[in-house]
CSV table of C-alpha atoms in Angstrom, one decimal:
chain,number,residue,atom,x,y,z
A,5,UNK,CA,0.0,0.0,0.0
A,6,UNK,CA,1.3,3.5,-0.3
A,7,UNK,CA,1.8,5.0,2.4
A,8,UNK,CA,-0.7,8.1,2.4
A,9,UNK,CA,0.8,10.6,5.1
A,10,UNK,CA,4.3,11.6,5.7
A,11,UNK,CA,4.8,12.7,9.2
A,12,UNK,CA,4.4,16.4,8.3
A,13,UNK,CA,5.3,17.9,5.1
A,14,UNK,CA,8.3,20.2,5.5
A,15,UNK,CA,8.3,23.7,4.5
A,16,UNK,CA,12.1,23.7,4.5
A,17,UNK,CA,12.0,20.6,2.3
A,18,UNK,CA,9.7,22.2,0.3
A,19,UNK,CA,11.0,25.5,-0.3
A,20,UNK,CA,14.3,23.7,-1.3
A,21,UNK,CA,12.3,22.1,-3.8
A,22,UNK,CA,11.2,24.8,-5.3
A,23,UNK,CA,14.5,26.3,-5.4
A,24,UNK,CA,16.4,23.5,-6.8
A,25,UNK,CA,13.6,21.3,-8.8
A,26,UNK,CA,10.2,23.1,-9.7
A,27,UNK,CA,10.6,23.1,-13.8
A,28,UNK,CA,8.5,26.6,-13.8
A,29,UNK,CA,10.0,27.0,-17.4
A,30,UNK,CA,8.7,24.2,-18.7
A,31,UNK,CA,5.4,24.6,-17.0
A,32,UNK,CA,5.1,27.8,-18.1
A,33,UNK,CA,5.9,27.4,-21.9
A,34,UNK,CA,3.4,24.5,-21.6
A,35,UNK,CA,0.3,27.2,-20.2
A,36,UNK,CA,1.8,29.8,-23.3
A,37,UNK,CA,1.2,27.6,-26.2
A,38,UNK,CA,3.7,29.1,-28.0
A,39,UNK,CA,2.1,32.8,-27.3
A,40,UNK,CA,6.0,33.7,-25.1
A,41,UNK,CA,7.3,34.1,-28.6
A,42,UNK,CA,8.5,36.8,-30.8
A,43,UNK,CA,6.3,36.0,-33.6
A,44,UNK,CA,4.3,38.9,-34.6
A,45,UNK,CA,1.1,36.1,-34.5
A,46,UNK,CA,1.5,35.8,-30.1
A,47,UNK,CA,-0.9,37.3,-28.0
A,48,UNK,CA,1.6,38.6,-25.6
A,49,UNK,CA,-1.8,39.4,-23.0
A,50,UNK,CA,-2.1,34.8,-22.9
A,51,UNK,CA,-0.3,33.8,-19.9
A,52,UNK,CA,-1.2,37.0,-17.9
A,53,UNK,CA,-5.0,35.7,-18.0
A,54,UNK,CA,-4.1,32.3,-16.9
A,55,UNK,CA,-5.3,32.1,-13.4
A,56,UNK,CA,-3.2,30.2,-10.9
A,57,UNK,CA,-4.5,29.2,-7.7
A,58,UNK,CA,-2.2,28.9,-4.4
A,59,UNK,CA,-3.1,26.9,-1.1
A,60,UNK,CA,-0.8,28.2,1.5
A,61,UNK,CA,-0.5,26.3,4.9
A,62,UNK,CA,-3.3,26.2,7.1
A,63,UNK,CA,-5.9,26.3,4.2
A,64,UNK,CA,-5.1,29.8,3.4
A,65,UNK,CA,-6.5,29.9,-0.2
A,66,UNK,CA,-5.5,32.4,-2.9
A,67,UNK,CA,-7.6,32.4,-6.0
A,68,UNK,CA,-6.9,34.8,-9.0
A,69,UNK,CA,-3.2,35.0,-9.0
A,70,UNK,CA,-1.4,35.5,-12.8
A,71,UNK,CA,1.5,35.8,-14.2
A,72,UNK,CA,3.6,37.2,-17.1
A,73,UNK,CA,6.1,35.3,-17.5
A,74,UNK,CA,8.1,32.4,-15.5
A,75,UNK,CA,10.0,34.4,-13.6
A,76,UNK,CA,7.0,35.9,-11.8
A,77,UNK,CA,5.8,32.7,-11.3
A,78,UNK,CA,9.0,31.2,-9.6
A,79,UNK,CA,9.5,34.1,-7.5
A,80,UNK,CA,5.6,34.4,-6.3
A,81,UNK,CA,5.9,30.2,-5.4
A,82,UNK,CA,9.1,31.2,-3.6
A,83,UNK,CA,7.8,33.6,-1.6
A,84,UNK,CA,4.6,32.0,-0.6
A,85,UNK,CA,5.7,28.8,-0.5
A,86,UNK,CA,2.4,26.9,-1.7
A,87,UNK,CA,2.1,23.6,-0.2
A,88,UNK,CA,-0.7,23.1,-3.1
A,89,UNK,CA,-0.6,25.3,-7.1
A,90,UNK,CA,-3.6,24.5,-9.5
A,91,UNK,CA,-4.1,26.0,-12.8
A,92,UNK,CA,-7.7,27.6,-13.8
A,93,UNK,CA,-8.6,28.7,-17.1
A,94,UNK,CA,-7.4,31.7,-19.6
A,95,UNK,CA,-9.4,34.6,-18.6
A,96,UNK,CA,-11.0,37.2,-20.7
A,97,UNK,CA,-9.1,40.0,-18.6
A,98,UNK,CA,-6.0,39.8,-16.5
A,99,UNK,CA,-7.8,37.6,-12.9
A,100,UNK,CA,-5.8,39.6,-10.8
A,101,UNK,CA,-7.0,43.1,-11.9
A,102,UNK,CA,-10.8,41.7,-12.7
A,103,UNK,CA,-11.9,44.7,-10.5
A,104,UNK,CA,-10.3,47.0,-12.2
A,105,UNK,CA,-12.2,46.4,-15.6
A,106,UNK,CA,-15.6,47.8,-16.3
A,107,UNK,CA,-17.9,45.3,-16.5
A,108,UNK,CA,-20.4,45.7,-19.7
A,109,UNK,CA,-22.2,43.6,-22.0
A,110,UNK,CA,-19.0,43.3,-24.1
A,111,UNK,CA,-16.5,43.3,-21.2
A,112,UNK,CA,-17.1,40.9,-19.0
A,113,UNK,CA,-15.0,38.9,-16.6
A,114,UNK,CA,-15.3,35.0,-18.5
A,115,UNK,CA,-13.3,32.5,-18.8
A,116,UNK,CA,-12.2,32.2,-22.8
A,117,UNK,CA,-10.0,28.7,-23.1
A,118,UNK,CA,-9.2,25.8,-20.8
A,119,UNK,CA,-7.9,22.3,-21.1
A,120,UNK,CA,-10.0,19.6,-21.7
A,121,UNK,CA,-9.9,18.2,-18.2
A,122,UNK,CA,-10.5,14.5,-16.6
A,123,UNK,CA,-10.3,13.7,-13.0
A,124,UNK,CA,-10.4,10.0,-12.2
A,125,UNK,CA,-10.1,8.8,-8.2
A,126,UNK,CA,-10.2,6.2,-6.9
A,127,UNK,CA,-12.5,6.5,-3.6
A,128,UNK,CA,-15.2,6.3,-6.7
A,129,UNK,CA,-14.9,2.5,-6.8
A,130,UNK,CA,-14.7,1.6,-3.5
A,131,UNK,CA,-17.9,-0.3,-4.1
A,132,UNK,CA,-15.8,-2.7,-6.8
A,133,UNK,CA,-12.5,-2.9,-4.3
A,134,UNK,CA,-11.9,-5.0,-1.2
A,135,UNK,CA,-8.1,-4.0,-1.1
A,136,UNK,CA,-8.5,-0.7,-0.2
A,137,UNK,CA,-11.0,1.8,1.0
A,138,UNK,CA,-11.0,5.8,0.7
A,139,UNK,CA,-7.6,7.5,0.0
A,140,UNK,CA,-5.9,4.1,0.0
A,141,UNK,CA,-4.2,3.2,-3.1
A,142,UNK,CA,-2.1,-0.6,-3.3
A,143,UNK,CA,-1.1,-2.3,-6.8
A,144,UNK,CA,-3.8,-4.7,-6.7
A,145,UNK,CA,-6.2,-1.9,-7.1
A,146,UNK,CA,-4.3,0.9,-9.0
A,147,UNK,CA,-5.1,-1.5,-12.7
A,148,UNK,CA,-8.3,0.2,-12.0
A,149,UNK,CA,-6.5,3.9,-12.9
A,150,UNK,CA,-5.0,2.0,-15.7
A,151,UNK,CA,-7.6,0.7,-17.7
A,152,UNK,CA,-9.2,4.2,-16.8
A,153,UNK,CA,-6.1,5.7,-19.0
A,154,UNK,CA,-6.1,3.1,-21.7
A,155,UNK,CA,-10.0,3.5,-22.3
A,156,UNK,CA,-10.1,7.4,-22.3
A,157,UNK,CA,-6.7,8.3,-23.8
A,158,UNK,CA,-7.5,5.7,-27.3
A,159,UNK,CA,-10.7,7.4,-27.5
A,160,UNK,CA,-9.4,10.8,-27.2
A,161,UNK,CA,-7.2,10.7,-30.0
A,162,UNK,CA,-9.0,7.9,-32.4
A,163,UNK,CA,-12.5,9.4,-31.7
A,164,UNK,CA,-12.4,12.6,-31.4
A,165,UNK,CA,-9.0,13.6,-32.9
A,166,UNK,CA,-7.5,14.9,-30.0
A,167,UNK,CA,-3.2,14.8,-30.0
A,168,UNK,CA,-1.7,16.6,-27.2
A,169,UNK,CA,-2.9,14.9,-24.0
A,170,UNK,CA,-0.9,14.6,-20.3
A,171,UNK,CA,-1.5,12.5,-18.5
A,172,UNK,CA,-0.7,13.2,-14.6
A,173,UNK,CA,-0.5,10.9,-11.4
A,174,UNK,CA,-2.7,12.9,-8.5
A,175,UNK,CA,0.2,12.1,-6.0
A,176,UNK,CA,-2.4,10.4,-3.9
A,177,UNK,CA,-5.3,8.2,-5.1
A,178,UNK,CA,-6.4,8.8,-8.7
A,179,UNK,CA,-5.1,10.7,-12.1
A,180,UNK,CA,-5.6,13.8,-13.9
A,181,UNK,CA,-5.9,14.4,-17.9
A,182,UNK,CA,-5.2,17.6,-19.7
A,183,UNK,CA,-6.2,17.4,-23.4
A,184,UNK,CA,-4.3,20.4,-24.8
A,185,UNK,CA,-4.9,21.0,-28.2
A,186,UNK,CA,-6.1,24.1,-29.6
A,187,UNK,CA,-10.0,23.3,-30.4
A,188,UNK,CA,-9.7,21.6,-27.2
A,189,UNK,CA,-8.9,24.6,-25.7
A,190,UNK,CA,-11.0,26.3,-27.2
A,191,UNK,CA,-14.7,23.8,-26.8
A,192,UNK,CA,-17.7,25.7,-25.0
A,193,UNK,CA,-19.1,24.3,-21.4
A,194,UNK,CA,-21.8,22.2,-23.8
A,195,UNK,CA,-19.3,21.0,-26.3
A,196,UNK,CA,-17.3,19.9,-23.3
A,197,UNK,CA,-20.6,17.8,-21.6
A,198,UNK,CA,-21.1,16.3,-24.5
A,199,UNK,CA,-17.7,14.9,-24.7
A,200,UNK,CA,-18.3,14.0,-21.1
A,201,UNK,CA,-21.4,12.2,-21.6
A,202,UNK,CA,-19.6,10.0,-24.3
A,203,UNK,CA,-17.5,8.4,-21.9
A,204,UNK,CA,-20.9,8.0,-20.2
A,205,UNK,CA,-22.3,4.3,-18.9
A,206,UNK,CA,-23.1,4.6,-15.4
A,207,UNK,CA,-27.2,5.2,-15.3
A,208,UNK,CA,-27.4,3.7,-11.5
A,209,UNK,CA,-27.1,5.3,-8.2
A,210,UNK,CA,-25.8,3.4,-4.8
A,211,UNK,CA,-29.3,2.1,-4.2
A,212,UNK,CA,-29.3,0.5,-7.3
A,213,UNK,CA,-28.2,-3.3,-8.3
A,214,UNK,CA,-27.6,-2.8,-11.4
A,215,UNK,CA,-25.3,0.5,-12.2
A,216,UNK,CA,-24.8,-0.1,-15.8
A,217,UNK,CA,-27.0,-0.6,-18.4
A,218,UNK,CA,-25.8,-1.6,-21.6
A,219,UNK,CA,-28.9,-1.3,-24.5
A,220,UNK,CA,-29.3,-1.9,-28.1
A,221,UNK,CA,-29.0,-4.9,-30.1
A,222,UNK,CA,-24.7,-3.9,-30.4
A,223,UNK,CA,-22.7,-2.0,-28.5
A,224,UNK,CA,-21.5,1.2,-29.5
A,225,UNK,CA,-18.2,0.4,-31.1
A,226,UNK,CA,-16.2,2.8,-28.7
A,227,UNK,CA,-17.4,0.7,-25.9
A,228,UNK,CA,-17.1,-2.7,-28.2
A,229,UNK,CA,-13.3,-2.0,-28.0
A,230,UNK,CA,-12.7,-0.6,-24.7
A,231,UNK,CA,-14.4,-4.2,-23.6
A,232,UNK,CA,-12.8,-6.6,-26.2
A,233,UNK,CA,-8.7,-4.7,-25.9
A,234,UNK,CA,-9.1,-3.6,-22.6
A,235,UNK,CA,-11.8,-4.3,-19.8
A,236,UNK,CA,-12.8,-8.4,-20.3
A,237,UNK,CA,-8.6,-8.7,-20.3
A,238,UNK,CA,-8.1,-6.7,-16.9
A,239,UNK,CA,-11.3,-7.9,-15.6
A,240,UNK,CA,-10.4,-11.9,-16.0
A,241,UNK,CA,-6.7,-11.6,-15.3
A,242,UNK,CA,-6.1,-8.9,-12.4
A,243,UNK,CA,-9.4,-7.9,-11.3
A,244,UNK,CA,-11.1,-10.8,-10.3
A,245,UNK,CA,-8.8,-13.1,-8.7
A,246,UNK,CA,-6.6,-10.0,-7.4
A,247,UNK,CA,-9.8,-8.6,-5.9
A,248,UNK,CA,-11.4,-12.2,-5.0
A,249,UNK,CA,-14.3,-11.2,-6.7
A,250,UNK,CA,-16.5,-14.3,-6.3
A,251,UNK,CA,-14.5,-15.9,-3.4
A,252,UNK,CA,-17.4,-15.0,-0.7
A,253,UNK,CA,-20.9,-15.3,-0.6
A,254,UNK,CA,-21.0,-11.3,0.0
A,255,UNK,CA,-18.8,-10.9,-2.5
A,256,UNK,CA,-20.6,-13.3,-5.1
A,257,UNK,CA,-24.0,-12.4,-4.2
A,258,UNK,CA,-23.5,-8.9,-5.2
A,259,UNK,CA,-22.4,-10.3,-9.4
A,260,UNK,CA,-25.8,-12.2,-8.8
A,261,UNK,CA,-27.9,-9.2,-8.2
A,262,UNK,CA,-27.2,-8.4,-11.3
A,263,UNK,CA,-28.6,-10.7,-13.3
A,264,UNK,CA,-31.7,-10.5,-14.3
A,265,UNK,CA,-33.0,-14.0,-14.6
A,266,UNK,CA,-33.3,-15.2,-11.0
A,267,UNK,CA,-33.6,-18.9,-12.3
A,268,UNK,CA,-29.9,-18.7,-13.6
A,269,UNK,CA,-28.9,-16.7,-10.2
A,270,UNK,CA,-30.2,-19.0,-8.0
A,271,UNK,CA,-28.5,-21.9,-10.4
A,272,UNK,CA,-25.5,-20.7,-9.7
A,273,UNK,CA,-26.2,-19.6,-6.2
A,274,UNK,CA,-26.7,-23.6,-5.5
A,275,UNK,CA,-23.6,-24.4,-7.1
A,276,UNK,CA,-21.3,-22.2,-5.3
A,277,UNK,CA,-22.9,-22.7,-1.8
A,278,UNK,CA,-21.0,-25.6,-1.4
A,279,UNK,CA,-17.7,-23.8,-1.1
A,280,UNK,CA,-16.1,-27.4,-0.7
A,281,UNK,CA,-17.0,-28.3,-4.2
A,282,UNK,CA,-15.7,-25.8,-5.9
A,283,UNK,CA,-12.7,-25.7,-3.8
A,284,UNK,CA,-11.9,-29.5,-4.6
A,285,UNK,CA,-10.1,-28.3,-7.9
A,286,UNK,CA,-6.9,-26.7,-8.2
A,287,UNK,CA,-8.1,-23.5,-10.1
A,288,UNK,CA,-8.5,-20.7,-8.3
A,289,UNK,CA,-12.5,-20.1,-7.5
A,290,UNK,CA,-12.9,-17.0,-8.6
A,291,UNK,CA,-12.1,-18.1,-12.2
A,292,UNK,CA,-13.9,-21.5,-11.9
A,293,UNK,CA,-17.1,-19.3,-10.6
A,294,UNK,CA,-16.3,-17.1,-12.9
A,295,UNK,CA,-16.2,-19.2,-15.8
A,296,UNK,CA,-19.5,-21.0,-14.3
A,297,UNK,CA,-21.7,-18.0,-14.7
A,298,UNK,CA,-20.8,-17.3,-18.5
A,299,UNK,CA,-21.4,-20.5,-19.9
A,300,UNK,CA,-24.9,-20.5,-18.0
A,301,UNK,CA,-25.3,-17.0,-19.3
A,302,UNK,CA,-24.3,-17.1,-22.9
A,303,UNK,CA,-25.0,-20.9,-23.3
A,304,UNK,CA,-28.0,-22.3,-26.4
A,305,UNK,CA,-30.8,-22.3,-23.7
A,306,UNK,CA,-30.2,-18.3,-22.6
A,307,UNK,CA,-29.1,-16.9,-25.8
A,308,UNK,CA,-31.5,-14.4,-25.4
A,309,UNK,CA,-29.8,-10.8,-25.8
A,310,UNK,CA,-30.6,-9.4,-22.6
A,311,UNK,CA,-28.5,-12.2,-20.8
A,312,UNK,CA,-26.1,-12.4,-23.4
A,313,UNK,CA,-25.1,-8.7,-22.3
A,314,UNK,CA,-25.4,-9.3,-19.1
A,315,UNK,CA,-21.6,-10.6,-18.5
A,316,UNK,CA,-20.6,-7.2,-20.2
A,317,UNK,CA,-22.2,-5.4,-17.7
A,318,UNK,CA,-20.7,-7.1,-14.8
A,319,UNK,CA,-17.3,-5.9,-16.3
A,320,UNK,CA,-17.8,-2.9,-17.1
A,321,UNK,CA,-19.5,-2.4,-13.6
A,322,UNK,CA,-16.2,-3.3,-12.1
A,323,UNK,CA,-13.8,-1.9,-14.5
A,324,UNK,CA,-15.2,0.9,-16.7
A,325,UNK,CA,-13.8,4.7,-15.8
A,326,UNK,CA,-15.5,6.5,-13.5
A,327,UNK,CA,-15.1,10.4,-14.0
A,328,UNK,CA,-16.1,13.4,-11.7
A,329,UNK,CA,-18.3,14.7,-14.9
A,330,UNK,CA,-18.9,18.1,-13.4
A,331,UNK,CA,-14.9,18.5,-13.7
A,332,UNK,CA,-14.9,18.2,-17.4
A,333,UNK,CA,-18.4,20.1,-18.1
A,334,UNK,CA,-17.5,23.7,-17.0
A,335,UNK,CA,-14.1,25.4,-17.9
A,336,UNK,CA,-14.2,27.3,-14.7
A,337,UNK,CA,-12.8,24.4,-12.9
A,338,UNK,CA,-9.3,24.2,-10.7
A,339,UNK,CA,-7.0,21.2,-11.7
A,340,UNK,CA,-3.5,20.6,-9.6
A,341,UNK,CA,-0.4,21.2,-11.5
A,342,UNK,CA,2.0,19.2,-12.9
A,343,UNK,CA,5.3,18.4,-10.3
A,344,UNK,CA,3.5,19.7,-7.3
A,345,UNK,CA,3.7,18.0,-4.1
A,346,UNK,CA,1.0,15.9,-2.5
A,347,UNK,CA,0.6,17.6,0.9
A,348,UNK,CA,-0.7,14.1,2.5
A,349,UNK,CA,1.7,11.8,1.1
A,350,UNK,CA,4.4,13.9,-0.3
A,351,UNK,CA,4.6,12.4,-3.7
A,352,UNK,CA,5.1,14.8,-6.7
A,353,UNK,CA,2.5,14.4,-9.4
A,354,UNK,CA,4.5,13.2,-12.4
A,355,UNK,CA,3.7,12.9,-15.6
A,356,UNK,CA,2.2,9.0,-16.6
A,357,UNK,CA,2.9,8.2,-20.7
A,358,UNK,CA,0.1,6.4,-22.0
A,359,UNK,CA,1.6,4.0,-24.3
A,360,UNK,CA,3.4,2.3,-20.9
A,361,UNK,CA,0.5,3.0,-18.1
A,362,UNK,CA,0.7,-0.5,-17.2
A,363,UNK,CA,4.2,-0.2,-16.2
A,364,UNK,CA,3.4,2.6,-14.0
A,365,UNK,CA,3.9,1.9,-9.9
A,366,UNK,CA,2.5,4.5,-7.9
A,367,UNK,CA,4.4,3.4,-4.8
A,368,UNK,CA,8.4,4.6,-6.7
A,369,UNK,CA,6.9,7.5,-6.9
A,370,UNK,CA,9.6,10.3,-6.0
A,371,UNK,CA,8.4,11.9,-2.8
A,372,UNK,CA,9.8,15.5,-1.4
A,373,UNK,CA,12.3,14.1,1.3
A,374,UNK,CA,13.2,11.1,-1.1
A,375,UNK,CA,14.0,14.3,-3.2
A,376,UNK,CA,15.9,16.2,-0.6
A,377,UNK,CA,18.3,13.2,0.2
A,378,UNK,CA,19.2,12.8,-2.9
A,379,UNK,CA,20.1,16.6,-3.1
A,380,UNK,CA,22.2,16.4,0.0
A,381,UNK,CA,23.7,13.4,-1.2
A,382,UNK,CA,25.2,14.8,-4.3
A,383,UNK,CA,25.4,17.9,-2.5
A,384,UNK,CA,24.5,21.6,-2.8
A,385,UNK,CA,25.3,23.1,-6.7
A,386,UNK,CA,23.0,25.7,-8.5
A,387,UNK,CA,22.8,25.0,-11.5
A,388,UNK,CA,19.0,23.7,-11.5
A,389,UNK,CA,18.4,22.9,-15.5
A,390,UNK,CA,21.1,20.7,-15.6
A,391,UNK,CA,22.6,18.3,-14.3
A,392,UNK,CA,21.6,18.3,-10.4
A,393,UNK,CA,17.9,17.6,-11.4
A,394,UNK,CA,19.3,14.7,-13.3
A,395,UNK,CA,21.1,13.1,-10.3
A,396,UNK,CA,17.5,13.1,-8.7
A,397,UNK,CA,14.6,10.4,-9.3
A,398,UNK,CA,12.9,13.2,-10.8
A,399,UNK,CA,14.6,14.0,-13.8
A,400,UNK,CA,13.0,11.1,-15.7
A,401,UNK,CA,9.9,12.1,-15.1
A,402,UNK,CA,10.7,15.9,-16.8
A,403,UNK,CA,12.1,14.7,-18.6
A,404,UNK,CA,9.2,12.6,-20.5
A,405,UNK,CA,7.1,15.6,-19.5
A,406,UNK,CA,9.5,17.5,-22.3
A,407,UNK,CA,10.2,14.8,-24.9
A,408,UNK,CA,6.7,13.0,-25.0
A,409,UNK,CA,4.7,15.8,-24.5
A,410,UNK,CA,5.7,19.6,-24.1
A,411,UNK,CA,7.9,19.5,-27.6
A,412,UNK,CA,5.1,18.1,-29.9
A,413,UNK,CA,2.8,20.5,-28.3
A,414,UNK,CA,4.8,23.9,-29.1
A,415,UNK,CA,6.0,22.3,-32.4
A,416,UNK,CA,1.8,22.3,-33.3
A,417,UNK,CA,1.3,25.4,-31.4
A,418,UNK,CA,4.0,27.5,-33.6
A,419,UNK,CA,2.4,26.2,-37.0
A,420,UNK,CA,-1.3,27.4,-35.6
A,421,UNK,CA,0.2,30.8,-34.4
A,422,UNK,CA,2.0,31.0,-38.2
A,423,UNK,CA,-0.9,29.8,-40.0
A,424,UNK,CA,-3.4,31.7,-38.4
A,425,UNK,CA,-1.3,35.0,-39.0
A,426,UNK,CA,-0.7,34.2,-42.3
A,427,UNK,CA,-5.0,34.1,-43.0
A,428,UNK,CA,-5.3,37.1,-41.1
A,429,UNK,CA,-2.2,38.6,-43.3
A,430,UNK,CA,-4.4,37.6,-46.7
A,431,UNK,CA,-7.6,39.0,-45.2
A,432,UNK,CA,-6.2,42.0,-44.7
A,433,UNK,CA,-4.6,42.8,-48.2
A,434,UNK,CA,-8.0,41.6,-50.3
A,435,UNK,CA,-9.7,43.9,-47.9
A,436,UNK,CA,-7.4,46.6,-48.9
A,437,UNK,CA,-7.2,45.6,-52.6
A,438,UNK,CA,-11.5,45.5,-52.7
């Protein structure tokens, strides 16, 4: 399990890290797409209507803050020392000076572009988890975060089109998604609830037995292929023997409440009653059980559709993503940034590639006094973008934060910046040739 408190988090440890790690350069030519350029296309006003957020110690909470440039950034974080830094949206006007601005019908304090955003944690499928509870995360659970990233991240980019998405691990219990491109950016609350609702199965509520219902004579194809590549795989071969799914009659019982045919439920409830029978054999129950209730299910005698889909349902019940859907609807929303530090545990939220998510382990995470020793260890040198962040556990992690993500991003940034000054260049000659 990882361990989710660190005696205290230490502001001395923290302020060092700031100092000596924080890459505010790179997170701040990430927030610019490409607008911290020369190029008579940038809107040099971008970054200074980013809002960033600070929570100080003791809950002290500072909304609003912006910044020009990195180097206002770094020295503001130095000097306040946030044990916490989200990142809002790209405001209409400067957030800081909002009161400054007359408000009128066509100057009004609005947010203008924002990240396509995903929060996924993992206290939202404690129902499907007998590991852990609440903020506890272990590896028998965390393929559950996984198959969240493999599900969403495919269908960002081969359904909607998306390219330039980050994934980030919370520090603590879940994962974060920033889908960066430009019409990304750029997608109205409704556009973005839309979107939302795609990723949409869960109809039920806590009362209810049945959480996900799965109509029509097919499945949606995007859901055909999340189940067939990814959920049925992680759901028979780490789920449900990791989890003991079906090893206890709570545990089965619950799978059995959710099918609709109580003739085949209480078939199978008969069978696996007599724990001694089904523990005469050498395969684990939970795969023997398992394997009981599909061939019941999707045998000649209960072909009929309804129980056909049935065993897709219990997977995706236990494996589909759950996302906080308000998160992604409204661009107004606070996400935490990239390379903070988890005040609970003290892990730093580093970046997660989606190719390898499997090969992810939340517990090697690099955590701030992990960080600090090996700063001391090397010893004290300045010279912060080079080679002292590589001689910490960190520098791999910015390092895929740079090569996987940041440098495709402001490669596509600088030909939308060029190619949209270059239209506005034409439309501005015919108009002066008409």
């Amino acid at each position: 399990m990882i361990p989710q408190q660190e005696p205290d988090l230490n502001l001395n440890h923290l302020k060092l890290y700031y100092g000596k790690l924080f890459p505010f350069a790179d997170l701040c030519r990430w927030v610019s797409y490409g607008n911290d350029a020369k190029h008579p296309g940038c809107d040099q006003s971008y970054m200074g209507r980013r809002e960033f957020s600070f929570t100080l110690v003791d809950d002290i909470y500072l909304r609003f803050q912006s910044f020009n440039n990195a180097h206002e950034l770094e020295n503001s974080v130095k000097e306040k020392s946030p044990v916490k830094i989200d990142i809002g949206p790209v405001y209409s006007v400067d957030p800081a000076k909002r009161y400054a601005y007359a408000q009128s019908e066509n100057n009004v304090f609005a947010p203008v572009e924002r990240e396509l955003i995903f929060d996924i944690d993992m206290t939202d499928y404690d129902d499907v988890r007998y590991c852990c509870s609440g903020a506890d995360v272990c590896l028998v659970c965390w393929p559950l975060m996984t198959i969240a990233i493999k599900v969403i991240d495919t269908a960002l980019r081969d359904d909607f089109g998306f390219k330039h998405v980050l994934w980030v691990y919370s520090g603590r219990r879940g994962v974060h998604c920033w889908v960066c491109d430009g019409k990304a950016r750029r997608l109205s609350n409704e556009q973005r609830g839309a979107i939302a609702d795609y990723f949409r199965v869960y109809k039920g509520n806590e009362n209810s037995h049945k959480k996900v219902s799965l109509t029509g004579a097919a499945l949606h194809p995007f859901l055909a292929t999340s189940y067939t590549k990814v959920l049925k795989d992680y759901f028979e071969k780490s789920l449900l023997t990791g989890q003991n799914l079906l090893a206890t009659e709570e545990r089965y019982e619950k799978i059995l409440s959710m099918i609709p045919d109580e003739s085949i439920a209480s078939e199978l409830r008969g069978r696996w009653h007599d724990s001694r029978r089904s523990s005469s054999t050498k395969e684990d129950i939970n795969v023997v059980r398992w394997e009981q209730l599909k061939q019941l299910l999707q045998s000649g005698k209960h072909k009929a559709q309804g129980l056909r889909r049935c065993v897709e349902e219990i997977v995706f019940s236990f494996t589909y993503p759950r996302l906080d859907m308000e998160v992604s609807k409204h661009m107004n929303h606070l996400l935490k940034a990239p390379f903070c530090v988890h005040p609970k545990t003290g892990r730093v939220c580093v970046p997660i590639d989606p190719n390898r998510c499997d090969e992810f382990d939340p517990t090697t995470v690099p955590t701030l006094s992990q960080l600090i020793e090996e700063l001391n260890y090397e010893g004290s040198r300045s010279d912060v973008d080079g080679a002292e962040l590589n001689r910490t556990s960190l520098g791999h992690a910015i390092t895929l934060f740079r090569s996987s993500f940041l440098q495709p991003l402001l490669k596509a940034c600088k030909e939308e910046i060029e190619n949209s000054y270059n239209v506005k260049l034409q439309q501005s000659k015919n108009s002066l040739g008409w």
